[in-house]
PDB file of C-alpha atoms in Angstrom:
ATOM      1  CA  GLU A   1       0.000   0.000   0.000  1.00 68.00           C
ATOM      2  CA  ASP A   2       1.619   3.210  -1.104  1.00 82.00           C
ATOM      3  CA  PHE A   3       0.987   6.943  -0.846  1.00 91.00           C
ATOM      4  CA  ALA A   4      -1.473   6.932  -3.771  1.00 91.00           C
ATOM      5  CA  GLU A   5      -3.727   4.371  -2.066  1.00 91.00           C
ATOM      6  CA  ARG A   6      -3.595   6.017   1.354  1.00 92.00           C
ATOM      7  CA  HIS A   7      -4.491   9.469   0.083  1.00 93.00           C
ATOM      8  CA  GLY A   8      -6.081   9.142  -3.356  1.00 93.00           C
ATOM      9  CA  TYR A   9      -6.636   6.169  -5.594  1.00 95.00           C
ATOM     10  CA  ILE A  10      -4.811   4.048  -8.152  1.00 95.00           C
ATOM     11  CA  LYS A  11      -6.383   2.650 -11.321  1.00 96.00           C
ATOM     12  CA  GLY A  12      -5.956  -0.854 -12.712  1.00 97.00           C
ATOM     13  CA  VAL A  13      -7.531  -2.805 -15.541  1.00 98.00           C
ATOM     14  CA  ILE A  14      -8.699  -6.440 -15.457  1.00 98.00           C
ATOM     15  CA  LYS A  15      -6.801  -8.282 -18.192  1.00 98.00           C
ATOM     16  CA  GLU A  16      -8.235 -11.769 -17.654  1.00 97.00           C
ATOM     17  CA  ILE A  17     -10.194 -13.916 -15.246  1.00 97.00           C
ATOM     18  CA  ILE A  18      -8.481 -17.236 -14.536  1.00 97.00           C
ATOM     19  CA  HIS A  19      -9.077 -20.490 -12.699  1.00 97.00           C
ATOM     20  CA  ASP A  20      -6.726 -21.252  -9.825  1.00 95.00           C
ATOM     21  CA  PRO A  21      -6.262 -25.004  -9.183  1.00 95.00           C
ATOM     22  CA  GLY A  22      -7.392 -25.996  -5.709  1.00 93.00           C
ATOM     23  CA  ARG A  23      -9.421 -22.821  -5.187  1.00 95.00           C
ATOM     24  CA  GLY A  24     -13.188 -22.592  -5.526  1.00 94.00           C
ATOM     25  CA  ALA A  25     -13.229 -18.934  -6.577  1.00 96.00           C
ATOM     26  CA  PRO A  26     -11.790 -17.533  -9.832  1.00 97.00           C
ATOM     27  CA  LEU A  27      -8.997 -14.957  -9.817  1.00 97.00           C
ATOM     28  CA  ALA A  28      -8.781 -11.701 -11.745  1.00 98.00           C
ATOM     29  CA  VAL A  29      -5.428 -10.629 -13.190  1.00 98.00           C
ATOM     30  CA  VAL A  30      -5.244  -6.854 -12.771  1.00 98.00           C
ATOM     31  CA  HIS A  31      -2.582  -4.652 -14.398  1.00 97.00           C
ATOM     32  CA  PHE A  32      -1.530  -1.442 -12.642  1.00 96.00           C
ATOM     33  CA  ARG A  33       0.894   1.197 -13.806  1.00 95.00           C
ATOM     34  CA  ASP A  34       3.760   1.452 -11.346  1.00 93.00           C
ATOM     35  CA  PRO A  35       3.524   4.931  -9.779  1.00 90.00           C
ATOM     36  CA  TYR A  36       7.299   5.265  -9.388  1.00 90.00           C
ATOM     37  CA  ARG A  37       8.895   3.338 -12.276  1.00 93.00           C
ATOM     38  CA  TYR A  38       8.092   2.819 -15.929  1.00 96.00           C
ATOM     39  CA  LYS A  39       6.612  -0.669 -15.709  1.00 96.00           C
ATOM     40  CA  THR A  40       3.350  -2.575 -15.386  1.00 96.00           C
ATOM     41  CA  ARG A  41       2.544  -4.293 -12.099  1.00 95.00           C
ATOM     42  CA  LYS A  42       0.453  -7.464 -12.410  1.00 96.00           C
ATOM     43  CA  GLN A  43      -1.613  -8.442  -9.366  1.00 96.00           C
ATOM     44  CA  ASN A  44      -3.962 -11.355  -8.763  1.00 96.00           C
ATOM     45  CA  PHE A  45      -7.235 -10.364  -7.118  1.00 97.00           C
ATOM     46  CA  LEU A  46     -10.044 -12.565  -5.898  1.00 97.00           C
ATOM     47  CA  ALA A  47     -12.689 -12.125  -8.565  1.00 97.00           C
ATOM     48  CA  VAL A  48     -15.900 -10.474  -7.365  1.00 97.00           C
ATOM     49  CA  GLU A  49     -19.270 -11.368  -8.851  1.00 96.00           C
ATOM     50  CA  GLY A  50     -19.927  -9.001 -11.748  1.00 96.00           C
ATOM     51  CA  MET A  51     -16.290  -8.423 -12.752  1.00 96.00           C
ATOM     52  CA  TYR A  52     -15.391  -8.556 -16.449  1.00 97.00           C
ATOM     53  CA  THR A  53     -12.252  -8.250 -18.539  1.00 97.00           C
ATOM     54  CA  GLY A  54     -11.493  -4.693 -19.524  1.00 97.00           C
ATOM     55  CA  GLN A  55     -13.120  -3.321 -16.382  1.00 97.00           C
ATOM     56  CA  PHE A  56     -11.270  -0.533 -14.579  1.00 97.00           C
ATOM     57  CA  ILE A  57     -10.657  -1.088 -10.877  1.00 96.00           C
ATOM     58  CA  TYR A  58      -9.863   1.695  -8.461  1.00 97.00           C
ATOM     59  CA  CYS A  59      -8.009   1.085  -5.205  1.00 96.00           C
ATOM     60  CA  GLY A  60      -7.532   3.645  -2.483  1.00 95.00           C
ATOM     61  CA  LYS A  61      -9.134   5.965   0.022  1.00 95.00           C
ATOM     62  CA  LYS A  62     -10.821   8.130  -2.632  1.00 95.00           C
ATOM     63  CA  ALA A  63     -12.092   5.233  -4.777  1.00 96.00           C
ATOM     64  CA  THR A  64     -15.839   5.122  -5.450  1.00 96.00           C
ATOM     65  CA  LEU A  65     -18.153   2.517  -3.970  1.00 96.00           C
ATOM     66  CA  GLN A  66     -18.470   0.208  -6.986  1.00 96.00           C
ATOM     67  CA  ILE A  67     -18.239  -3.558  -7.434  1.00 96.00           C
ATOM     68  CA  GLY A  68     -14.613  -4.682  -7.458  1.00 96.00           C
ATOM     69  CA  ASN A  69     -13.112  -1.490  -6.040  1.00 97.00           C
ATOM     70  CA  VAL A  70     -10.876  -1.621  -2.977  1.00 96.00           C
ATOM     71  CA  LEU A  71     -11.199   0.996  -0.255  1.00 95.00           C
ATOM     72  CA  PRO A  72     -10.833   1.293   3.525  1.00 96.00           C
ATOM     73  CA  VAL A  73     -13.825  -0.077   5.457  1.00 96.00           C
ATOM     74  CA  GLY A  74     -14.012   3.278   7.276  1.00 95.00           C
ATOM     75  CA  ALA A  75     -14.889   4.946   3.950  1.00 95.00           C
ATOM     76  CA  MET A  76     -17.838   2.629   3.293  1.00 96.00           C
ATOM     77  CA  PRO A  77     -21.399   3.327   4.443  1.00 96.00           C
ATOM     78  CA  GLU A  78     -23.067   0.928   6.869  1.00 96.00           C
ATOM     79  CA  GLY A  79     -24.680  -2.077   5.223  1.00 96.00           C
ATOM     80  CA  THR A  80     -22.082  -2.327   2.434  1.00 97.00           C
ATOM     81  CA  ILE A  81     -21.470  -5.872   1.197  1.00 97.00           C
ATOM     82  CA  VAL A  82     -17.706  -6.507   1.103  1.00 97.00           C
ATOM     83  CA  CYS A  83     -15.233  -9.376   0.861  1.00 97.00           C
ATOM     84  CA  ASN A  84     -11.503 -10.056   1.249  1.00 97.00           C
ATOM     85  CA  ILE A  85     -11.215  -7.821   4.324  1.00 97.00           C
ATOM     86  CA  GLU A  86      -7.889  -7.184   6.003  1.00 96.00           C
ATOM     87  CA  GLU A  87      -7.680  -8.415   9.587  1.00 96.00           C
ATOM     88  CA  GLN A  88      -4.570  -6.336  10.268  1.00 95.00           C
ATOM     89  CA  HIS A  89      -3.844  -3.182   8.276  1.00 93.00           C
ATOM     90  CA  GLY A  90      -1.726  -4.063   5.233  1.00 91.00           C
ATOM     91  CA  ASP A  91      -2.091  -7.863   5.307  1.00 94.00           C
ATOM     92  CA  ARG A  92      -3.801  -7.779   1.867  1.00 94.00           C
ATOM     93  CA  GLY A  93      -7.058  -9.461   2.860  1.00 95.00           C
ATOM     94  CA  THR A  94      -7.756 -12.495   5.037  1.00 96.00           C
ATOM     95  CA  LEU A  95     -11.499 -12.501   5.890  1.00 97.00           C
ATOM     96  CA  ALA A  96     -14.493 -13.579   3.737  1.00 97.00           C
ATOM     97  CA  ARG A  97     -12.501 -14.964   0.802  1.00 96.00           C
ATOM     98  CA  THR A  98     -14.199 -18.241  -0.190  1.00 96.00           C
ATOM     99  CA  SER A  99     -16.474 -18.461  -3.221  1.00 96.00           C
ATOM    100  CA  GLY A 100     -19.879 -16.856  -2.725  1.00 96.00           C
ATOM    101  CA  ASN A 101     -18.970 -15.365   0.660  1.00 96.00           C
ATOM    102  CA  TYR A 102     -19.246 -11.803   1.860  1.00 98.00           C
ATOM    103  CA  ALA A 103     -19.170  -9.713   5.021  1.00 98.00           C
ATOM    104  CA  THR A 104     -21.333  -6.720   5.925  1.00 98.00           C
ATOM    105  CA  VAL A 105     -20.162  -3.407   7.360  1.00 97.00           C
ATOM    106  CA  ILE A 106     -22.298  -2.839  10.470  1.00 96.00           C
ATOM    107  CA  GLY A 107     -21.117   0.431  11.984  1.00 96.00           C
ATOM    108  CA  HIS A 108     -18.235   2.829  12.522  1.00 96.00           C
ATOM    109  CA  ASN A 109     -16.755   4.315  15.684  1.00 96.00           C
ATOM    110  CA  THR A 110     -15.056   7.526  14.573  1.00 93.00           C
ATOM    111  CA  ASP A 111     -13.459   8.175  17.978  1.00 95.00           C
ATOM    112  CA  THR A 112     -11.524   4.915  18.150  1.00 96.00           C
ATOM    113  CA  LYS A 113     -11.213   4.594  14.322  1.00 95.00           C
ATOM    114  CA  LYS A 114     -12.700   1.101  14.431  1.00 96.00           C
ATOM    115  CA  THR A 115     -15.363  -0.558  12.265  1.00 97.00           C
ATOM    116  CA  ARG A 116     -17.650  -3.484  13.094  1.00 97.00           C
ATOM    117  CA  VAL A 117     -18.154  -6.083  10.377  1.00 97.00           C
ATOM    118  CA  LYS A 118     -20.380  -9.154  10.305  1.00 97.00           C
ATOM    119  CA  LEU A 119     -18.461 -12.152   8.989  1.00 97.00           C
ATOM    120  CA  PRO A 120     -19.917 -15.054   6.964  1.00 96.00           C
ATOM    121  CA  SER A 121     -20.018 -17.203  10.116  1.00 96.00           C
ATOM    122  CA  GLY A 122     -22.367 -14.661  11.723  1.00 96.00           C
ATOM    123  CA  ALA A 123     -19.689 -13.493  14.140  1.00 97.00           C
ATOM    124  CA  LYS A 124     -19.195  -9.759  14.505  1.00 97.00           C
ATOM    125  CA  LYS A 125     -15.639  -8.492  14.450  1.00 97.00           C
ATOM    126  CA  VAL A 126     -14.103  -5.107  15.186  1.00 97.00           C
ATOM    127  CA  VAL A 127     -11.337  -4.110  12.752  1.00 97.00           C
ATOM    128  CA  SER A 128      -9.416  -0.911  12.170  1.00 96.00           C
ATOM    129  CA  SER A 129     -11.216   1.549   9.879  1.00 96.00           C
ATOM    130  CA  SER A 130      -8.067   1.872   7.741  1.00 95.00           C
ATOM    131  CA  ASN A 131      -8.227  -1.837   6.800  1.00 96.00           C
ATOM    132  CA  ARG A 132      -9.086  -2.316   3.135  1.00 96.00           C
ATOM    133  CA  ALA A 133     -11.796  -4.504   1.638  1.00 97.00           C
ATOM    134  CA  MET A 134     -13.233  -5.224  -1.803  1.00 97.00           C
ATOM    135  CA  VAL A 135     -16.791  -4.212  -2.630  1.00 97.00           C
ATOM    136  CA  GLY A 136     -19.051  -7.099  -3.619  1.00 97.00           C
ATOM    137  CA  ILE A 137     -19.293 -10.837  -3.013  1.00 97.00           C
ATOM    138  CA  VAL A 138     -16.690 -13.406  -4.075  1.00 97.00           C
ATOM    139  CA  ALA A 139     -17.427 -15.062  -7.427  1.00 97.00           C
ATOM    140  CA  GLY A 140     -17.985 -18.809  -7.798  1.00 96.00           C
ATOM    141  CA  GLY A 141     -20.955 -18.890  -5.416  1.00 95.00           C
ATOM    142  CA  GLY A 142     -23.271 -21.901  -5.226  1.00 95.00           C
ATOM    143  CA  ARG A 143     -20.326 -24.267  -5.521  1.00 95.00           C
ATOM    144  CA  ILE A 144     -21.456 -26.454  -2.626  1.00 94.00           C
ATOM    145  CA  ASP A 145     -25.089 -26.666  -3.829  1.00 96.00           C
ATOM    146  CA  LYS A 146     -24.167 -29.524  -6.149  1.00 96.00           C
ATOM    147  CA  PRO A 147     -23.558 -32.789  -4.299  1.00 97.00           C
ATOM    148  CA  ILE A 148     -20.177 -34.448  -4.899  1.00 96.00           C
ATOM    149  CA  LEU A 149     -22.033 -37.805  -5.400  1.00 96.00           C
ATOM    150  CA  LYS A 150     -19.030 -40.070  -5.802  1.00 96.00           C
ATOM    151  CA  ALA A 151     -15.703 -40.683  -4.165  1.00 97.00           C
ATOM    152  CA  GLY A 152     -13.736 -40.022  -7.344  1.00 97.00           C
ATOM    153  CA  ARG A 153     -14.862 -36.406  -7.447  1.00 96.00           C
ATOM    154  CA  ALA A 154     -13.898 -35.901  -3.812  1.00 96.00           C
ATOM    155  CA  TYR A 155     -10.541 -37.524  -4.563  1.00 97.00           C
ATOM    156  CA  HIS A 156      -9.768 -35.107  -7.392  1.00 96.00           C
ATOM    157  CA  LYS A 157     -11.077 -32.110  -5.442  1.00 96.00           C
ATOM    158  CA  TYR A 158      -8.720 -32.703  -2.511  1.00 96.00           C
ATOM    159  CA  LYS A 159      -5.844 -33.931  -4.694  1.00 96.00           C
ATOM    160  CA  ALA A 160      -5.549 -30.387  -6.043  1.00 96.00           C
ATOM    161  CA  LYS A 161      -5.819 -28.878  -2.553  1.00 95.00           C
ATOM    162  CA  ARG A 162      -3.884 -30.900   0.028  1.00 95.00           C
ATOM    163  CA  ASN A 163      -3.750 -34.331   1.602  1.00 96.00           C
ATOM    164  CA  CYS A 164      -6.844 -34.203   3.798  1.00 96.00           C
ATOM    165  CA  TRP A 165      -9.062 -36.906   2.241  1.00 96.00           C
ATOM    166  CA  PRO A 166     -10.222 -39.583   2.939  1.00 96.00           C
ATOM    167  CA  VAL A 167     -10.637 -39.069   6.690  1.00 96.00           C
ATOM    168  CA  MET A 168     -10.028 -42.185   8.779  1.00 96.00           C
ATOM    169  CA  ARG A 169     -12.005 -42.548  11.996  1.00 96.00           C
ATOM    170  CA  GLY A 170      -9.974 -43.171  15.125  1.00 96.00           C
ATOM    171  CA  VAL A 171     -12.193 -46.067  16.289  1.00 97.00           C
ATOM    172  CA  ALA A 172     -11.577 -47.841  12.962  1.00 97.00           C
ATOM    173  CA  MET A 173      -7.808 -47.909  13.578  1.00 97.00           C
ATOM    174  CA  ASN A 174      -5.561 -50.308  15.473  1.00 97.00           C
ATOM    175  CA  PRO A 175      -4.457 -49.534  19.047  1.00 96.00           C
ATOM    176  CA  VAL A 176      -0.961 -48.728  17.803  1.00 97.00           C
ATOM    177  CA  ASP A 177      -2.298 -45.953  15.537  1.00 96.00           C
ATOM    178  CA  HIS A 178      -4.767 -44.078  17.727  1.00 96.00           C
ATOM    179  CA  PRO A 179      -5.963 -43.872  21.359  1.00 96.00           C
ATOM    180  CA  TYR A 180      -9.465 -44.899  20.180  1.00 97.00           C
ATOM    181  CA  GLY A 181      -8.224 -47.907  18.162  1.00 96.00           C
ATOM    182  CA  GLY A 182      -8.719 -51.634  18.760  1.00 95.00           C
ATOM    183  CA  GLY A 183     -11.303 -53.637  20.658  1.00 95.00           C
ATOM    184  CA  ASN A 184     -13.790 -56.177  19.382  1.00 96.00           C
ATOM    185  CA  HIS A 185     -16.379 -53.534  18.538  1.00 96.00           C
ATOM    186  CA  GLN A 186     -15.723 -50.058  17.251  1.00 96.00           C
ATOM    187  CA  HIS A 187     -16.012 -48.170  20.512  1.00 96.00           C
ATOM    188  CA  ILE A 188     -13.916 -45.615  22.356  1.00 96.00           C
ATOM    189  CA  GLY A 189     -14.136 -47.321  25.749  1.00 95.00           C
ATOM    190  CA  PHE A 190     -13.717 -44.117  27.800  1.00 95.00           C
ATOM    191  CA  GLY A 191     -14.935 -40.531  27.733  1.00 93.00           C
ATOM    192  CA  SER A 192     -13.866 -38.578  24.691  1.00 94.00           C
ATOM    193  CA  CYS A 193     -13.131 -35.330  26.570  1.00 95.00           C
ATOM    194  CA  THR A 194      -9.441 -34.520  26.855  1.00 96.00           C
ATOM    195  CA  ASN A 195      -7.412 -32.308  29.147  1.00 95.00           C
ATOM    196  CA  ARG A 196      -6.250 -29.002  27.722  1.00 96.00           C
ATOM    197  CA  ASN A 197      -2.671 -29.852  28.821  1.00 96.00           C
ATOM    198  CA  ALA A 198      -2.664 -33.412  27.450  1.00 96.00           C
ATOM    199  CA  VAL A 199       0.459 -34.484  25.609  1.00 96.00           C
ATOM    200  CA  ALA A 200       0.390 -34.440  21.815  1.00 95.00           C
ATOM    201  CA  GLY A 201      -0.478 -38.097  21.219  1.00 94.00           C
ATOM    202  CA  GLN A 202      -3.372 -38.079  23.693  1.00 95.00           C
ATOM    203  CA  LYS A 203      -4.920 -34.793  22.615  1.00 96.00           C
ATOM    204  CA  ILE A 204      -7.830 -36.038  20.520  1.00 95.00           C
ATOM    205  CA  GLY A 205     -11.597 -35.852  20.911  1.00 95.00           C
ATOM    206  CA  LEU A 206     -13.382 -33.017  22.679  1.00 95.00           C
ATOM    207  CA  ILE A 207     -10.512 -30.880  23.942  1.00 96.00           C
ATOM    208  CA  ALA A 208     -11.248 -29.121  27.254  1.00 95.00           C
ATOM    209  CA  ALA A 209     -15.015 -29.396  26.656  1.00 94.00           C
ATOM    210  CA  ARG A 210     -17.167 -27.359  29.056  1.00 91.00           C
ATOM    211  CA  GLN A 211     -19.943 -29.870  28.594  1.00 89.00           C
ATOM    212  CA  SER A 212     -20.534 -32.818  26.294  1.00 88.00           C
ATOM    213  CA  GLY A 213     -24.040 -33.937  25.504  1.00 85.00           C
ATOM    214  CA  ARG A 214     -27.246 -32.242  26.626  1.00 79.00           C
ATOM    215  CA  GLY A 215     -27.149 -33.376  30.265  1.00 73.00           C
ATOM    216  CA  GLY A 216     -25.566 -30.154  31.465  1.00 61.00           C
ATOM    217  CA  SER A 217     -28.548 -27.977  30.606  1.00 62.00           C
ATOM    218  CA  ARG A 218     -31.049 -30.412  32.129  1.00 65.00           C
ATOM    219  CA  ARG A 219     -29.284 -30.603  35.447  1.00 60.00           C
ATOM    220  CA  ARG A 220     -29.278 -26.853  35.984  1.00 59.00           C
ATOM    221  CA  VAL A 221     -33.064 -26.497  35.978  1.00 60.00           C
TER     222      VAL A 221
END
């Protein structure tokens, strides 16, 4: 983030919209003119729904409130739909980034220079008003509406991402592989709550659970 973004705006143009392997949302390749040297800076942005090639994008404090533009959350009116919000100023966007997701600007506190945003989970978070965000919702929405249907599709989906599929249940393992393993039926054999300070191999199940099951609420009555 340079002087132009902090005080005015900088203009870029979307050259193409590309697929990124292992990511549900498309990316937009945006070309900016370098403000200090004679060269073109290419940046990858998360594509926002409604973006198109050839569109001009404006980033900075003085940018207008239009789909795809990037401006500080403090400069946006309440109720604005945004995505790719910075958690810390200058971290280039960490919140509300998956396809079809968005956050909502709830309110501003001008004294403390903080802004409240509602995240996709429903949680409300207070961030600095100078943190930047993109206007609009992330493209590629509705991706999880279609069922995967077969194991092969799940295999290829996670092959592009990382090794996190298939997931093996602990009770289906042998005793040498997992604390829940072994036994003549698939059962844990003891409570699944674990101490917060348990050593690494033991720390599985419900870690430091305040209550497990519904019995806690019934007993209080």
